[in-house]
mmCIF file of C-alpha atoms in Angstrom:
data_model
loop_
_atom_site.group_PDB
_atom_site.id
_atom_site.type_symbol
_atom_site.label_atom_id
_atom_site.label_comp_id
_atom_site.label_asym_id
_atom_site.label_seq_id
_atom_site.Cartn_x
_atom_site.Cartn_y
_atom_site.Cartn_z
ATOM 1 C CA UNK P 37 62.045 126.005 117.092
ATOM 2 C CA UNK P 38 59.850 128.140 114.931
ATOM 3 C CA UNK P 39 58.729 131.565 115.962
ATOM 4 C CA UNK P 40 55.038 132.409 115.638
ATOM 5 C CA UNK P 41 54.090 132.529 111.980
ATOM 6 C CA UNK P 42 50.735 133.376 110.375
ATOM 7 C CA UNK P 43 48.230 130.516 110.341
ATOM 8 C CA UNK P 44 48.444 130.141 106.542
ATOM 9 C CA UNK P 45 52.095 129.096 106.954
ATOM 10 C CA UNK P 46 51.171 126.249 109.307
ATOM 11 C CA UNK P 47 48.421 125.144 106.909
ATOM 12 C CA UNK P 48 51.177 124.441 104.349
ATOM 13 C CA UNK P 49 53.450 122.419 106.647
ATOM 14 C CA UNK P 50 53.346 119.024 108.300
ATOM 15 C CA UNK P 51 53.198 117.459 104.847
ATOM 16 C CA UNK P 52 54.977 114.660 103.054
ATOM 17 C CA UNK P 53 55.221 115.843 99.454
ATOM 18 C CA UNK P 54 56.802 112.596 98.301
ATOM 19 C CA UNK P 55 58.546 109.559 99.788
ATOM 20 C CA UNK P 56 59.360 106.581 97.602
ATOM 21 C CA UNK P 57 61.812 104.118 96.132
ATOM 22 C CA UNK P 58 62.529 104.408 92.410
ATOM 23 C CA UNK P 59 64.740 103.181 89.601
ATOM 24 C CA UNK P 60 64.513 106.647 87.993
ATOM 25 C CA UNK P 61 67.457 109.028 87.886
ATOM 26 C CA UNK P 62 66.988 111.267 90.922
ATOM 27 C CA UNK P 63 68.689 114.211 89.236
ATOM 28 C CA UNK P 64 65.813 114.298 86.748
ATOM 29 C CA UNK P 65 63.212 114.308 89.556
ATOM 30 C CA UNK P 66 64.908 117.002 91.642
ATOM 31 C CA UNK P 67 63.652 120.203 89.929
ATOM 32 C CA UNK P 68 59.993 119.158 90.233
ATOM 33 C CA UNK P 69 60.573 117.934 93.785
ATOM 34 C CA UNK P 70 62.065 121.289 94.811
ATOM 35 C CA UNK P 71 59.179 123.167 93.219
ATOM 36 C CA UNK P 72 56.569 120.972 94.916
ATOM 37 C CA UNK P 73 58.272 121.117 98.303
ATOM 38 C CA UNK P 74 58.744 124.882 98.395
ATOM 39 C CA UNK P 75 55.973 127.441 98.744
ATOM 40 C CA UNK P 76 56.162 131.220 98.983
ATOM 41 C CA UNK P 77 55.757 130.874 102.764
ATOM 42 C CA UNK P 78 58.880 128.735 103.109
ATOM 43 C CA UNK P 79 62.091 130.579 103.906
ATOM 44 C CA UNK P 80 64.398 127.572 103.973
ATOM 45 C CA UNK P 81 65.015 124.540 101.819
ATOM 46 C CA UNK P 82 67.559 122.043 103.082
ATOM 47 C CA UNK P 83 68.627 119.391 100.613
ATOM 48 C CA UNK P 84 70.810 116.349 100.994
ATOM 49 C CA UNK P 85 72.041 114.375 98.021
ATOM 50 C CA UNK P 86 73.712 111.047 98.702
ATOM 51 C CA UNK P 87 76.094 110.547 95.788
ATOM 52 C CA UNK P 88 77.671 107.220 94.809
ATOM 53 C CA UNK P 89 81.380 107.467 95.524
ATOM 54 C CA UNK P 90 84.286 105.449 94.115
ATOM 55 C CA UNK P 91 85.470 104.010 97.427
ATOM 56 C CA UNK P 92 84.092 102.386 100.571
ATOM 57 C CA UNK P 93 85.846 101.067 103.642
ATOM 58 C CA UNK P 94 89.256 101.908 102.237
ATOM 59 C CA UNK P 95 88.655 100.019 99.002
ATOM 60 C CA UNK P 96 87.991 101.300 95.459
ATOM 61 C CA UNK P 97 84.493 100.668 94.144
ATOM 62 C CA UNK P 98 84.020 99.962 90.421
ATOM 63 C CA UNK P 99 80.222 99.560 90.273
ATOM 64 C CA UNK P 100 77.326 99.732 92.689
ATOM 65 C CA UNK P 101 73.776 98.342 92.652
ATOM 66 C CA UNK P 102 71.092 99.033 95.248
ATOM 67 C CA UNK P 103 68.279 96.584 95.883
ATOM 68 C CA UNK P 104 65.477 96.743 98.410
ATOM 69 C CA UNK P 105 62.891 94.614 100.130
ATOM 70 C CA UNK P 106 59.315 94.891 98.775
ATOM 71 C CA UNK P 107 58.363 96.758 101.981
ATOM 72 C CA UNK P 108 60.944 99.519 101.393
ATOM 73 C CA UNK P 109 58.465 101.844 99.691
ATOM 74 C CA UNK P 110 56.046 101.591 102.626
ATOM 75 C CA UNK P 111 58.892 102.036 105.108
ATOM 76 C CA UNK P 112 60.297 105.201 103.529
ATOM 77 C CA UNK P 113 56.746 106.614 103.475
ATOM 78 C CA UNK P 114 56.168 105.677 107.131
ATOM 79 C CA UNK P 115 59.389 107.341 108.217
ATOM 80 C CA UNK P 116 58.631 110.540 106.287
ATOM 81 C CA UNK P 117 55.181 110.683 107.883
ATOM 82 C CA UNK P 118 56.677 110.224 111.341
ATOM 83 C CA UNK P 119 59.152 113.030 110.648
ATOM 84 C CA UNK P 120 56.399 115.538 109.812
ATOM 85 C CA UNK P 121 54.523 114.542 112.961
ATOM 86 C CA UNK P 122 57.667 115.167 115.032
ATOM 87 C CA UNK P 123 58.593 118.277 113.003
ATOM 88 C CA UNK P 124 55.171 119.738 112.124
ATOM 89 C CA UNK P 125 56.512 122.955 110.589
ATOM 90 C CA UNK P 126 58.145 121.257 107.583
ATOM 91 C CA UNK P 127 57.318 119.873 104.161
ATOM 92 C CA UNK P 128 59.458 116.888 103.139
ATOM 93 C CA UNK P 129 60.293 114.973 99.991
ATOM 94 C CA UNK P 130 62.623 111.989 99.814
ATOM 95 C CA UNK P 131 63.515 109.252 97.352
ATOM 96 C CA UNK P 132 66.045 106.427 97.254
ATOM 97 C CA UNK P 133 67.134 104.920 93.985
ATOM 98 C CA UNK P 134 67.517 101.208 93.295
ATOM 99 C CA UNK P 135 69.262 99.335 90.516
ATOM 100 C CA UNK P 136 72.734 99.984 89.124
ATOM 101 C CA UNK P 137 73.873 103.541 89.808
ATOM 102 C CA UNK P 138 77.039 104.953 88.225
ATOM 103 C CA UNK P 139 79.710 106.563 90.357
ATOM 104 C CA UNK P 140 78.911 110.267 90.751
ATOM 105 C CA UNK P 141 75.110 109.966 90.472
ATOM 106 C CA UNK P 142 72.601 110.485 93.276
ATOM 107 C CA UNK P 143 71.322 107.420 95.111
ATOM 108 C CA UNK P 144 69.343 109.220 97.834
ATOM 109 C CA UNK P 145 67.791 112.674 98.132
ATOM 110 C CA UNK P 146 66.111 114.424 101.051
ATOM 111 C CA UNK P 147 64.398 117.819 100.849
ATOM 112 C CA UNK P 148 62.923 119.648 103.830
ATOM 113 C CA UNK P 149 61.278 123.052 103.483
ATOM 114 C CA UNK P 150 60.166 125.258 106.364
ATOM 115 C CA UNK P 151 59.587 128.884 107.158
ATOM 116 C CA UNK P 152 62.776 128.793 109.264
ATOM 117 C CA UNK P 153 66.106 127.051 108.710
ATOM 118 C CA UNK P 154 66.299 125.310 112.103
ATOM 119 C CA UNK P 155 63.130 123.341 111.435
ATOM 120 C CA UNK P 156 64.305 122.400 107.933
ATOM 121 C CA UNK P 157 67.786 121.309 109.057
ATOM 122 C CA UNK P 158 66.460 119.216 111.953
ATOM 123 C CA UNK P 159 63.873 117.431 109.835
ATOM 124 C CA UNK P 160 66.252 116.794 106.913
ATOM 125 C CA UNK P 161 68.957 115.387 109.163
ATOM 126 C CA UNK P 162 66.627 113.072 111.038
ATOM 127 C CA UNK P 163 64.879 111.932 107.856
ATOM 128 C CA UNK P 164 68.196 111.069 106.176
ATOM 129 C CA UNK P 165 69.482 109.207 109.229
ATOM 130 C CA UNK P 166 66.289 107.221 109.726
ATOM 131 C CA UNK P 167 65.932 106.199 106.077
ATOM 132 C CA UNK P 168 69.502 104.914 106.043
ATOM 133 C CA UNK P 169 69.002 103.065 109.353
ATOM 134 C CA UNK P 170 65.486 101.677 108.919
ATOM 135 C CA UNK P 171 64.583 101.145 105.271
ATOM 136 C CA UNK P 172 65.570 97.640 104.054
ATOM 137 C CA UNK P 173 68.009 98.649 101.318
ATOM 138 C CA UNK P 174 71.148 96.724 100.357
ATOM 139 C CA UNK P 175 74.164 97.779 98.393
ATOM 140 C CA UNK P 176 76.131 95.376 96.184
ATOM 141 C CA UNK P 177 79.525 96.773 95.349
ATOM 142 C CA UNK P 178 81.920 95.388 92.797
ATOM 143 C CA UNK P 179 85.332 96.443 94.005
ATOM 144 C CA UNK P 180 88.179 97.442 91.724
ATOM 145 C CA UNK P 181 89.936 94.242 92.863
ATOM 146 C CA UNK P 182 87.106 92.201 91.294
ATOM 147 C CA UNK P 183 85.651 91.123 94.644
ATOM 148 C CA UNK P 184 81.968 91.665 95.398
ATOM 149 C CA UNK P 185 80.841 93.134 98.682
ATOM 150 C CA UNK P 186 77.319 93.446 100.119
ATOM 151 C CA UNK P 187 76.570 96.318 102.509
ATOM 152 C CA UNK P 188 73.498 96.493 104.740
ATOM 153 C CA UNK P 189 72.788 92.781 105.034
ATOM 154 C CA UNK P 190 72.389 91.673 108.626
#
């Protein structure tokens, strides 16, 4: 947990800087997201980038497309807000991409800034896990074999 910091530090934390679904390339959004999430009072920035890989479940993946339910934007926002309530000494930003995403590009990014690394790591980890578990996002994968596979449908 955080040690005692000056009050102005706490006035800058407990904030969701951004939380949304997008078809935009996340790599292009990342510099502005980092700048908005960090302040001079923050001593740690933890980032997670979920990158589209060329395999899943032991099979080669040729292409991948993410789709989401219309409530996904509200859900990712809700989760981010709950994270800053639970971890009040952080500032968070997160986005998940939809649409076709080439192998090697980012599909999901989480940023968590805090005065201290423990707060940032804890918030980033929980935010990433909860978005993946709770936001209604589905992945359609075309496998190298030509088969199509859906991931995340229940």
